Each structure stands twice: as structure tokens, then as C-alpha cells.
Tab-separated table of C-alpha atoms in Angstrom:
chain	number	residue	atom	x	y	z
A	1	MET	CA	7.529	-15.766	17.937
A	2	THR	CA	9.852	-17.313	15.343
A	3	PRO	CA	9.365	-17.949	11.608
A	4	PHE	CA	9.647	-21.690	12.211
A	5	LEU	CA	6.629	-22.471	14.406
A	6	PRO	CA	4.087	-25.052	13.182
A	7	GLU	CA	1.245	-23.470	11.182
A	8	GLY	CA	-1.402	-23.553	13.915
A	9	GLU	CA	0.903	-22.284	16.641
A	10	LYS	CA	2.275	-19.596	14.391
A	11	LEU	CA	-1.153	-18.263	13.432
A	12	ALA	CA	-2.165	-18.146	17.107
A	13	ALA	CA	1.046	-16.283	18.003
A	14	VAL	CA	0.578	-13.832	15.129
A	15	ARG	CA	-2.992	-13.068	16.124
A	16	GLU	CA	-1.989	-12.563	19.743
A	17	ALA	CA	0.634	-10.077	18.565
A	18	LEU	CA	-2.050	-8.248	16.534
A	19	PRO	CA	-4.782	-7.427	19.095
A	20	ALA	CA	-7.056	-5.779	16.503
A	21	THR	CA	-7.700	-9.204	14.972
A	22	ALA	CA	-9.820	-9.965	18.038
A	23	ALA	CA	-12.042	-6.897	17.520
A	24	GLY	CA	-13.791	-8.380	14.496
A	25	ILE	CA	-12.975	-10.158	11.251
A	26	TYR	CA	-10.176	-7.825	10.150
A	27	LEU	CA	-10.450	-7.596	6.372
A	28	ASN	CA	-9.265	-4.059	5.682
A	29	ALA	CA	-5.462	-3.921	5.587
A	30	GLY	CA	-5.860	-2.415	2.125
A	31	THR	CA	-6.975	0.698	3.994
A	32	VAL	CA	-5.085	0.365	7.292
A	33	GLY	CA	-3.440	-2.767	8.627
A	34	PRO	CA	-3.606	-4.031	12.227
A	35	LEU	CA	-0.811	-2.637	14.392
A	36	PRO	CA	1.490	-5.157	16.123
A	37	THR	CA	1.781	-4.774	19.907
A	38	GLU	CA	5.554	-4.598	19.557
A	39	VAL	CA	5.271	-1.622	17.207
A	40	HIS	CA	2.821	0.212	19.452
A	41	GLU	CA	5.080	-0.276	22.465
A	42	ALA	CA	8.185	0.913	20.603
A	43	MET	CA	6.384	4.064	19.447
A	44	ALA	CA	4.988	4.719	22.919
A	45	GLU	CA	8.471	4.411	24.401
A	46	VAL	CA	9.827	7.067	22.020
A	47	ALA	CA	6.901	9.398	22.704
A	48	ALA	CA	7.264	8.948	26.470
A	49	ARG	CA	10.963	9.779	26.321
A	50	GLN	CA	10.220	12.954	24.370
A	51	LEU	CA	7.734	13.956	27.052
A	52	ARG	CA	10.124	13.229	29.911
A	53	VAL	CA	13.384	14.700	28.652
A	54	GLY	CA	12.501	16.764	25.591
A	55	ARG	CA	13.496	16.429	21.968
A	56	ALA	CA	15.892	19.270	21.162
A	57	THR	CA	19.369	17.929	21.879
A	58	GLU	CA	22.046	16.988	19.375
A	59	GLU	CA	21.770	13.459	20.756
A	60	ASP	CA	18.090	13.382	19.788
A	61	HIS	CA	18.935	14.493	16.265
A	62	LEU	CA	21.644	11.863	15.819
A	63	GLU	CA	19.325	9.210	17.243
A	64	LEU	CA	16.648	10.122	14.681
A	65	LEU	CA	19.155	9.897	11.828
A	66	GLN	CA	20.127	6.414	12.940
A	67	ARG	CA	16.493	5.306	13.200
A	68	MET	CA	15.875	6.695	9.703
A	69	ASP	CA	18.780	4.597	8.422
A	70	GLU	CA	17.168	1.542	10.024
A	71	ALA	CA	13.811	2.319	8.416
A	72	ARG	CA	15.380	2.672	4.966
A	73	ALA	CA	17.254	-0.602	5.389
A	74	ALA	CA	14.104	-2.432	6.506
A	75	VAL	CA	12.097	-1.179	3.539
A	76	ALA	CA	14.963	-1.953	1.165
A	77	ALA	CA	14.996	-5.567	2.339
A	78	VAL	CA	11.278	-5.987	1.596
A	79	ALA	CA	11.565	-4.312	-1.818
A	80	VAL	CA	14.808	-6.194	-2.665
A	81	ALA	CA	16.741	-2.959	-3.104
A	82	GLU	CA	19.776	-1.158	-1.749
A	83	PRO	CA	19.188	1.129	1.270
A	84	GLY	CA	20.656	4.014	-0.727
A	85	SER	CA	17.799	3.716	-3.231
A	86	ILE	CA	15.146	4.337	-0.548
A	87	ALA	CA	13.880	7.766	0.492
A	88	LEU	CA	11.570	8.107	3.477
A	89	THR	CA	8.339	10.004	2.854
A	90	HIS	CA	5.234	10.873	4.847
A	91	SER	CA	3.000	8.602	2.742
A	92	ALA	CA	2.773	6.789	-0.578
A	93	THR	CA	0.929	9.848	-1.893
A	94	GLY	CA	3.900	11.981	-0.882
A	95	ALA	CA	6.172	9.551	-2.698
A	96	LEU	CA	4.056	9.798	-5.852
A	97	ASN	CA	4.187	13.595	-5.639
A	98	ILE	CA	7.981	13.486	-5.413
A	99	ALA	CA	8.217	11.163	-8.422
A	100	GLY	CA	5.925	13.372	-10.468
A	101	TRP	CA	7.944	16.491	-9.733
A	102	ALA	CA	11.273	14.731	-10.365
A	103	VAL	CA	10.670	14.726	-14.117
A	104	ALA	CA	12.025	17.630	-16.183
A	105	TRP	CA	8.662	18.536	-17.712
A	106	ARG	CA	8.076	20.592	-20.833
A	107	ALA	CA	4.754	21.946	-22.049
A	108	GLY	CA	3.042	19.369	-24.243
A	109	ASP	CA	4.595	16.335	-22.559
A	110	ARG	CA	2.349	13.437	-21.613
A	111	ILE	CA	1.601	11.387	-18.473
A	112	VAL	CA	-0.118	8.045	-19.008
A	113	THR	CA	-2.060	6.357	-16.223
A	114	THR	CA	-5.217	4.203	-15.960
A	115	ARG	CA	-8.849	4.733	-15.088
A	116	SER	CA	-8.473	2.297	-12.188
A	117	GLU	CA	-6.113	4.444	-10.118
A	118	HIS	CA	-6.754	5.766	-6.631
A	119	ILE	CA	-6.951	9.505	-6.037
A	120	ALA	CA	-3.622	9.136	-4.195
A	121	LEU	CA	-2.030	8.663	-7.634
A	122	LEU	CA	-4.440	10.671	-9.769
A	123	GLY	CA	-4.134	13.709	-7.487
A	124	PRO	CA	-0.357	14.111	-7.817
A	125	MET	CA	-0.469	13.452	-11.561
A	126	SER	CA	-3.272	15.991	-12.017
A	127	THR	CA	-1.208	18.566	-10.135
A	128	VAL	CA	1.734	17.969	-12.468
A	129	ARG	CA	-0.608	18.290	-15.456
A	130	ASP	CA	-1.947	21.650	-14.281
A	131	ARG	CA	1.395	23.067	-13.158
A	132	PHE	CA	3.429	22.168	-16.243
A	133	ASP	CA	0.729	22.210	-18.929
A	134	VAL	CA	1.160	18.547	-19.827
A	135	GLU	CA	-1.406	16.045	-21.066
A	136	LEU	CA	-2.831	13.398	-18.716
A	137	VAL	CA	-4.075	10.309	-20.557
A	138	LEU	CA	-6.240	7.692	-18.821
A	139	ALA	CA	-6.086	4.194	-20.300
A	140	ASP	CA	-8.597	1.422	-19.612
A	141	VAL	CA	-7.192	-1.570	-17.762
A	142	GLY	CA	-8.426	-4.675	-19.529
A	143	ASP	CA	-9.704	-7.985	-18.243
A	144	ASP	CA	-6.367	-9.656	-18.983
A	145	ASP	CA	-2.731	-8.701	-19.411
A	146	ALA	CA	-2.994	-8.607	-23.193
A	147	ALA	CA	-5.862	-6.111	-23.103
A	148	THR	CA	-4.075	-3.976	-20.506
A	149	LEU	CA	-0.857	-3.878	-22.502
A	150	ALA	CA	-2.748	-3.110	-25.708
A	151	ALA	CA	-4.490	-0.157	-24.046
A	152	LEU	CA	-1.211	1.205	-22.705
A	153	ASP	CA	0.493	0.601	-26.042
A	154	ARG	CA	-2.080	2.899	-27.643
A	155	ALA	CA	-1.781	5.519	-24.875
A	156	ILE	CA	2.013	5.744	-24.562
A	157	GLY	CA	2.582	7.893	-27.600
A	158	SER	CA	5.079	10.533	-28.613
A	159	GLY	CA	6.016	12.883	-25.799
A	160	THR	CA	5.135	10.479	-22.967
A	161	ARG	CA	7.580	11.207	-20.147
A	162	LEU	CA	5.978	9.274	-17.293
A	163	VAL	CA	3.755	6.208	-16.940
A	164	ALA	CA	2.057	6.021	-13.524
A	165	VAL	CA	0.234	2.815	-12.551
A	166	SER	CA	-0.621	0.679	-9.544
A	167	HIS	CA	1.013	-2.683	-8.969
A	168	VAL	CA	-2.357	-3.959	-7.723
A	169	THR	CA	-5.476	-1.901	-8.458
A	170	TRP	CA	-7.399	-0.721	-5.406
A	171	THR	CA	-10.760	-1.300	-7.113
A	172	THR	CA	-10.835	-4.886	-8.364
A	173	GLY	CA	-7.539	-6.038	-6.854
A	174	THR	CA	-6.077	-6.826	-10.273
A	175	ARG	CA	-2.320	-7.369	-10.396
A	176	LEU	CA	-0.909	-5.480	-13.390
A	177	PRO	CA	1.974	-6.830	-15.532
A	178	ILE	CA	4.439	-4.224	-14.264
A	179	ALA	CA	7.626	-5.623	-15.805
A	180	ARG	CA	6.042	-5.669	-19.272
A	181	ILE	CA	4.600	-2.179	-18.770
A	182	VAL	CA	8.074	-0.954	-17.809
A	183	GLU	CA	9.574	-2.529	-20.921
A	184	LEU	CA	6.942	-0.860	-23.105
A	185	ALA	CA	7.444	2.536	-21.445
A	186	HIS	CA	11.236	2.427	-21.480
A	187	ASP	CA	11.266	1.482	-25.168
A	188	ARG	CA	9.517	4.808	-25.784
A	189	GLY	CA	11.711	6.863	-23.472
A	190	ALA	CA	9.272	7.174	-20.567
A	191	LEU	CA	9.931	6.694	-16.868
A	192	VAL	CA	7.628	4.517	-14.747
A	193	VAL	CA	6.316	5.197	-11.246
A	194	VAL	CA	4.343	2.450	-9.502
A	195	ASP	CA	1.911	2.843	-6.625
A	196	GLY	CA	2.695	-0.160	-4.437
A	197	ALA	CA	-0.014	0.491	-1.842
A	198	GLN	CA	-1.825	-2.830	-2.413
A	199	ALA	CA	1.278	-4.890	-3.182
A	200	ILE	CA	4.243	-4.242	-0.875
A	201	GLY	CA	3.899	-6.471	2.167
A	202	ALA	CA	1.086	-8.474	0.550
A	203	ILE	CA	2.947	-10.091	-2.351
A	204	PRO	CA	6.640	-10.465	-3.217
A	205	VAL	CA	8.068	-7.251	-4.671
A	206	ASP	CA	11.474	-7.021	-6.352
A	207	VAL	CA	11.841	-3.500	-7.693
A	208	GLY	CA	15.036	-4.337	-9.569
A	209	ALA	CA	13.442	-7.263	-11.375
A	210	LEU	CA	10.432	-5.122	-12.237
A	211	GLY	CA	12.717	-2.453	-13.673
A	212	VAL	CA	10.694	0.474	-12.313
A	213	ASP	CA	12.120	3.957	-11.923
A	214	PHE	CA	10.069	4.856	-8.847
A	215	TYR	CA	8.037	2.684	-6.453
A	216	ALA	CA	5.791	4.318	-3.833
A	217	ILE	CA	5.326	2.533	-0.494
A	218	PRO	CA	2.928	3.241	2.416
A	219	ALA	CA	3.828	2.092	5.930
A	220	HIS	CA	0.316	1.714	7.309
A	221	LYS	CA	-1.287	-0.852	5.008
A	222	TRP	CA	0.202	-4.296	4.386
A	223	LEU	CA	3.429	-3.403	6.212
A	224	LEU	CA	1.365	-2.917	9.403
A	225	GLY	CA	3.159	0.286	10.391
A	226	PRO	CA	1.977	3.713	11.557
A	227	GLU	CA	0.183	6.321	9.502
A	228	GLY	CA	2.204	9.315	8.377
A	229	MET	CA	5.140	7.311	7.017
A	230	GLY	CA	6.036	5.866	3.654
A	231	ALA	CA	8.951	5.431	1.292
A	232	LEU	CA	10.001	5.932	-2.306
A	233	TYR	CA	12.315	3.613	-4.214
A	234	VAL	CA	14.400	5.486	-6.798
A	235	SER	CA	16.315	3.538	-9.434
A	236	SER	CA	20.058	3.936	-9.924
A	237	ALA	CA	19.463	5.358	-13.408
A	238	VAL	CA	17.344	8.185	-11.998
A	239	LEU	CA	19.849	8.830	-9.209
A	240	GLU	CA	22.753	8.959	-11.649
A	241	ARG	CA	20.887	11.445	-13.808
A	242	ALA	CA	20.071	13.613	-10.790
A	243	GLN	CA	23.703	13.503	-9.698
A	244	ARG	CA	24.903	14.615	-13.122
A	245	ALA	CA	22.437	17.514	-13.059
A	246	PHE	CA	24.137	18.848	-9.921
A	247	ALA	CA	27.696	18.038	-10.986
A	248	GLY	CA	28.399	21.409	-12.574
A	249	ASP	CA	27.415	23.656	-9.686
A	250	TYR	CA	27.412	22.748	-6.002
A	251	SER	CA	26.907	26.325	-4.817
A	252	PHE	CA	23.694	27.927	-3.670
A	253	ALA	CA	23.347	31.423	-2.201
A	254	GLY	CA	27.065	31.524	-1.544
A	255	HIS	CA	27.171	28.129	0.201
A	256	ASP	CA	29.313	25.219	-0.893
A	257	LEU	CA	27.002	22.210	-1.023
A	258	ALA	CA	29.587	19.687	-2.184
A	259	GLY	CA	30.775	18.994	1.341
A	260	SER	CA	27.408	19.438	3.023
A	261	THR	CA	26.047	16.502	5.001
A	262	THR	CA	22.569	17.370	3.704
A	263	PHE	CA	23.538	17.076	0.028
A	264	HIS	CA	23.135	13.357	-0.587
A	265	PRO	CA	24.155	11.478	-3.718
A	266	ASP	CA	21.618	8.731	-2.977
A	267	ALA	CA	17.817	8.686	-2.633
A	268	ARG	CA	17.962	10.792	0.535
A	269	ARG	CA	18.134	13.820	-1.777
A	270	PHE	CA	14.375	13.254	-2.310
A	271	GLU	CA	13.523	13.444	1.389
A	272	VAL	CA	11.865	16.375	3.099
A	273	ALA	CA	11.992	17.404	6.763
A	274	GLY	CA	9.634	16.815	9.663
A	275	TYR	CA	9.836	13.095	10.409
A	276	GLN	CA	8.162	12.132	13.681
A	277	PRO	CA	10.656	9.951	15.577
A	278	ALA	CA	8.020	7.612	17.012
A	279	SER	CA	6.597	7.002	13.530
A	280	VAL	CA	10.049	6.388	12.035
A	281	VAL	CA	10.743	3.818	14.755
A	282	GLY	CA	7.284	2.304	14.252
A	283	MET	CA	7.819	1.870	10.533
A	284	ALA	CA	11.236	0.268	10.977
A	285	ARG	CA	9.906	-2.040	13.701
A	286	SER	CA	6.805	-3.178	11.790
A	287	VAL	CA	8.769	-4.044	8.644
A	288	ALA	CA	11.443	-5.821	10.692
A	289	TRP	CA	8.762	-7.715	12.642
A	290	LEU	CA	7.247	-8.993	9.399
A	291	SER	CA	10.621	-9.849	7.890
A	292	MET	CA	12.457	-11.426	10.809
A	293	TYR	CA	9.833	-12.733	13.204
A	294	VAL	CA	6.888	-13.663	11.010
A	295	GLY	CA	8.778	-14.352	7.781
A	296	LEU	CA	7.873	-12.722	4.471
A	297	ASP	CA	7.654	-16.015	2.600
A	298	TRP	CA	4.957	-17.201	4.994
A	299	VAL	CA	3.213	-13.808	4.918
A	300	HIS	CA	3.043	-13.816	1.123
A	301	ARG	CA	2.217	-17.487	0.699
A	302	ARG	CA	-0.520	-17.622	3.310
A	303	GLY	CA	-2.108	-14.291	2.411
A	304	THR	CA	-2.413	-15.009	-1.302
A	305	ALA	CA	-3.621	-18.562	-0.745
A	306	LEU	CA	-6.336	-17.410	1.664
A	307	ALA	CA	-7.403	-14.642	-0.714
A	308	ALA	CA	-7.685	-17.099	-3.605
A	309	ALA	CA	-9.742	-19.466	-1.457
A	310	ALA	CA	-12.000	-16.612	-0.313
A	311	ALA	CA	-12.549	-15.477	-3.908
A	312	ALA	CA	-13.455	-19.022	-4.985
A	313	ARG	CA	-15.825	-19.465	-2.034
A	314	LEU	CA	-17.622	-16.187	-2.754
A	315	ALA	CA	-17.794	-16.883	-6.495
A	316	ALA	CA	-19.573	-20.172	-5.769
A	317	ILE	CA	-22.428	-18.368	-4.006
A	318	PRO	CA	-25.449	-17.811	-6.290
A	319	GLY	CA	-25.984	-14.110	-6.875
A	320	VAL	CA	-22.407	-13.093	-6.012
A	321	ASP	CA	-20.241	-11.611	-8.765
A	322	VAL	CA	-16.527	-11.617	-7.941
A	323	LEU	CA	-14.782	-8.866	-9.910
A	324	THR	CA	-11.200	-9.829	-9.043
A	325	PRO	CA	-9.678	-11.957	-11.833
A	326	PRO	CA	-8.523	-15.251	-10.267
A	327	ASN	CA	-5.362	-15.472	-12.378
A	328	ARG	CA	-4.306	-11.855	-11.707
A	329	MET	CA	-5.112	-11.375	-8.041
A	330	ALA	CA	-3.043	-10.566	-4.965
A	331	THR	CA	-4.831	-10.297	-1.594
A	332	LEU	CA	-7.811	-8.055	-2.412
A	333	VAL	CA	-11.182	-9.597	-3.324
A	334	THR	CA	-13.880	-7.335	-4.768
A	335	PHE	CA	-17.462	-8.464	-5.345
A	336	ARG	CA	-21.098	-7.434	-5.813
A	337	ILE	CA	-24.349	-9.070	-4.720
A	338	ASP	CA	-27.281	-9.191	-7.137
A	339	GLY	CA	-30.306	-7.223	-5.971
A	340	TRP	CA	-28.361	-5.323	-3.335
A	341	GLY	CA	-26.954	-1.836	-3.434
A	342	MET	CA	-23.411	-1.436	-2.212
A	343	ASP	CA	-24.257	0.425	0.998
A	344	ALA	CA	-27.166	-1.822	1.982
A	345	ALA	CA	-25.099	-4.963	1.454
A	346	PHE	CA	-22.189	-3.513	3.397
A	347	GLU	CA	-24.459	-2.631	6.332
A	348	GLU	CA	-26.017	-6.091	6.504
A	349	ILE	CA	-22.771	-8.027	6.174
A	350	SER	CA	-20.726	-5.904	8.575
A	351	ARG	CA	-23.372	-5.986	11.315
A	352	ARG	CA	-24.116	-9.685	10.980
A	353	SER	CA	-20.524	-10.923	10.736
A	354	PHE	CA	-18.681	-8.212	12.734
A	355	ALA	CA	-16.376	-7.891	9.728
A	356	ILE	CA	-14.165	-4.871	9.118
A	357	PHE	CA	-14.014	-4.328	5.352
A	358	ARG	CA	-14.954	-1.549	2.918
A	359	THR	CA	-16.925	-0.386	-0.088
A	360	VAL	CA	-15.461	0.702	-3.441
A	361	PRO	CA	-17.783	3.523	-4.551
A	362	PRO	CA	-16.354	4.089	-8.070
A	363	ILE	CA	-17.470	0.600	-9.114
A	364	GLU	CA	-20.324	0.125	-6.590
A	365	ALA	CA	-18.713	-2.940	-5.031
A	366	LEU	CA	-17.512	-4.458	-1.763
A	367	ARG	CA	-13.870	-5.274	-1.025
A	368	ILE	CA	-12.126	-7.486	1.495
A	369	SER	CA	-8.393	-7.463	2.222
A	370	VAL	CA	-7.270	-10.954	3.192
A	371	GLY	CA	-4.181	-11.003	5.391
A	372	PHE	CA	-1.824	-13.729	6.558
A	373	TYR	CA	-3.300	-13.269	10.046
A	374	THR	CA	-6.849	-14.096	8.908
A	375	SER	CA	-8.169	-17.486	9.966
A	376	GLU	CA	-9.981	-19.933	7.727
A	377	GLU	CA	-12.864	-19.952	10.210
A	378	GLU	CA	-13.251	-16.186	9.915
A	379	LEU	CA	-13.378	-16.335	6.136
A	380	GLU	CA	-15.993	-19.076	6.266
A	381	ARG	CA	-18.091	-17.062	8.717
A	382	PHE	CA	-17.857	-14.056	6.423
A	383	ALA	CA	-18.796	-16.165	3.377
A	384	GLU	CA	-21.790	-17.651	5.210
A	385	THR	CA	-23.010	-14.145	5.968
A	386	VAL	CA	-22.611	-13.130	2.315
A	387	GLU	CA	-24.508	-16.291	1.370
A	388	LEU	CA	-27.345	-15.344	3.697
A	389	VAL	CA	-27.548	-11.840	2.265
A	390	ALA	CA	-27.314	-13.070	-1.340
A	391	GLY	CA	-30.196	-15.485	-0.705
A	392	HIS	CA	-32.554	-12.619	0.095
A	393	THR	CA	-33.488	-9.152	-0.966
A	394	PRO	CA	-33.305	-6.132	1.340
A	395	GLU	CA	-37.050	-6.627	1.874
A	396	THR	CA	-37.022	-10.360	2.686
A	397	ILE	CA	-33.862	-10.809	4.748
A	398	PRO	CA	-34.587	-11.879	8.357
A	399	ALA	CA	-34.268	-9.142	10.929
A	400	ARG	CA	-30.960	-9.045	12.780
A	401	ARG	CA	-30.999	-10.037	16.402
A	402	THR	CA	-30.808	-7.080	18.742
A	403	LEU	CA	-29.570	-6.793	22.315
A	404	THR	CA	-31.272	-4.330	24.595
A	405	ILE	CA	-28.963	-2.782	27.186
A	406	LEU	CA	-30.715	-1.548	30.291
A	407	GLY	CA	-29.157	1.391	32.046
A	408	GLU	CA	-29.959	3.253	35.243
A	409	GLY	CA	-33.628	4.118	35.577
A	410	ALA	CA	-34.709	1.549	32.992
């Protein structure tokens, strides 16, 4: 595959390289993305080598360090950052934990976040609140940027040390005005950490242009990598401050850390141990596959265009309420169907269309994740199924066709 194939040929090649797209209408990269064959094979090769020859030699250790460098560089390219600003983590949640604990908290300080955050962000911030006796303020995200900024303007008061928000909310798929939130927070002396789970890999992300202090990245969603890996972008301002904090004393328990290879002046200082080599390789390979072989411009352009078209198609169906604002969306589309409970609607649609999507329990809604690998025909088939369900009640909808499988003795 190359980035320069004609549209039809390229989509066919992409789908062939992502076998899970043939298992159903894959609309759930916001939870876990489809794994490329190339990534699976690279990870299997590493695991097989560990089985055959072990994993305890100095050569193995040096090999892992090199693969970690490659993973940082790949993530940096997608986030438009320097490799030295990227720390590998075991998840975006792990990255958010690191960011929360990187602040020099004092009792009475304040964290500001929103009511639309995932537990992956709320959990780490709640832990910081309980451990350091700080206040956790939840602001309401509005229906437009002005309302969102007004809510945060009211919440970011005296003593706010950290503002923690998602780039794209996991509930309604709303894209938040991150650069303006950063400006507001920085004007009041607060750092900003962004959960990029529903943004990185789905839409263009330039962490420098956004001005964020921390940006948390999962490997397994829109970057199509393995579970158990993620990354954290750390701004140069934060790194410089951390470096100054250590400048006066490089000794610990009698050891000179100044010349230690484990004492890093860059974002590696935020890394912990225990990286699984196959997963590190898988993350580097998936990001590189998207960047070099598929092409990020095409990934972003096609994914967002398809999502916008899907949202418009669903919104045109009588009885369907699309919750994702059309002028603030990325690649998530969240909706409800009049007269249907969330679980009942999900059951009918998934079984009739063979679609892989999800529910959003906090707002009693359904959510699809539209990827660059999705076909227009699949989205139309999904919409037709939603239209069928919306045209009935749970009591009047025609029974689904069933297939009886006869086994031995039948």
C-alpha cells in the first residue's frame, strides 16, 4: 500500500490490511481500533523470539531501548512534537495519572475539569484530590464554544493549579476549544492536561499549536495499536521546571545521578518500568503504518468527512436525535431514538446490521466511531437499520430473521 493510490483502490487495500473490518460494520475505534495485519505480525515475531531464545540478555535490553526510541519518534510525528517531549506509558489513563502527580500540590489548591469526562480522567484527578486535599471542580460543557469557555471561566478561580479536559468528549463527541482553554488557564497560572483519547489519530493534533502542558495518548484506539501502551506529551516549559528542581542535588542514597543513564533531562524522566517489547513494537508499527503507508492527511480528511455525512444522515431520520454538534465534531457520532431505551435500541441495531458500536450509559445514548476505513455502503446500511428501528416501537418492530443450525442428533 502507498499513500498515493486512487480512492477506491486505497480503501480496498486499507480494509484488506485491517481484517476486523470484514467481521462486521466496525464502528467502535473510540473503544478499541481494528489491528492492522502488519502490526499483529510484528508483535507475534517479537513474542516468538522471546519464546525461542529468551529475553534476559543485554542485547535484548538494548533492542528494547531502541524500539522505545522508535515508538516515541512515531508518536511525536503524529502529535507534531519533538521525540524528547514524549514519554511512553501503559495507557492514556497512566499518562493522566503522571500529569496529575507532576504538579507540586498544596492543600486548598484546585483542579478544574468537566462533567463530560471519562472515568479515565476523573479517576486520576479524584485520586489527586483525595491524596493532596485539593478541590475538584466540575464545569458544564456548553452547547457551543462560548458557553464552554464561559463555564470554565467561572470555574478556573484562585488557586487553580491544573485544568484537565478532553480534546473530544467521549459522550457526545464534541470537540472542545483547547487552544482557547489553554490561554484562559495559563492567564491564571494553571497548567493544562488534555485527554486525547478521541482525538489523536482521528483528527489533526498539533500539541505545540494548542499550547498544552500535557497531552495523554492511547495506542489502542484511533492509532490502531495494541492495548497496554500509550504516551504522554510534556511541554518544554514543564520539562525545564522539572530540570531546575533537580539541579541543586543529583544525589540519592549515596548515588550520583548526574551521570546516570536513567536520569533523563527529557520526558523519559516520566516513564516507569515494565514495557512489553511486543507491545512497544506494535505501537511504533501501527503509528508508522498510519503515517507512512496510509497517510495521516487522508486518514483525517476521510474519517471526519464520513462522520459528518453519517451524522447528517442519522439526523434526517424522523425520531432520531443526534447529540453531536455538527460544527464541533470529530469522528464520534452520538444519538438517541425516540421511544427506545438505549439497551433495546442497541440490541436491535447491532443484531440487524452486524454493526460493532457502543452505548454511552451516562447520557443514555448510542455512539458510533467512524473511521477512515469505513465504507459509504456500510454507513448507509447502518443508517437504514436505524431508520427501521426508529419507524417502530419495541412492540411493533418486525421480528428478526433467525437461522436454525442443526447439529448431530437433530
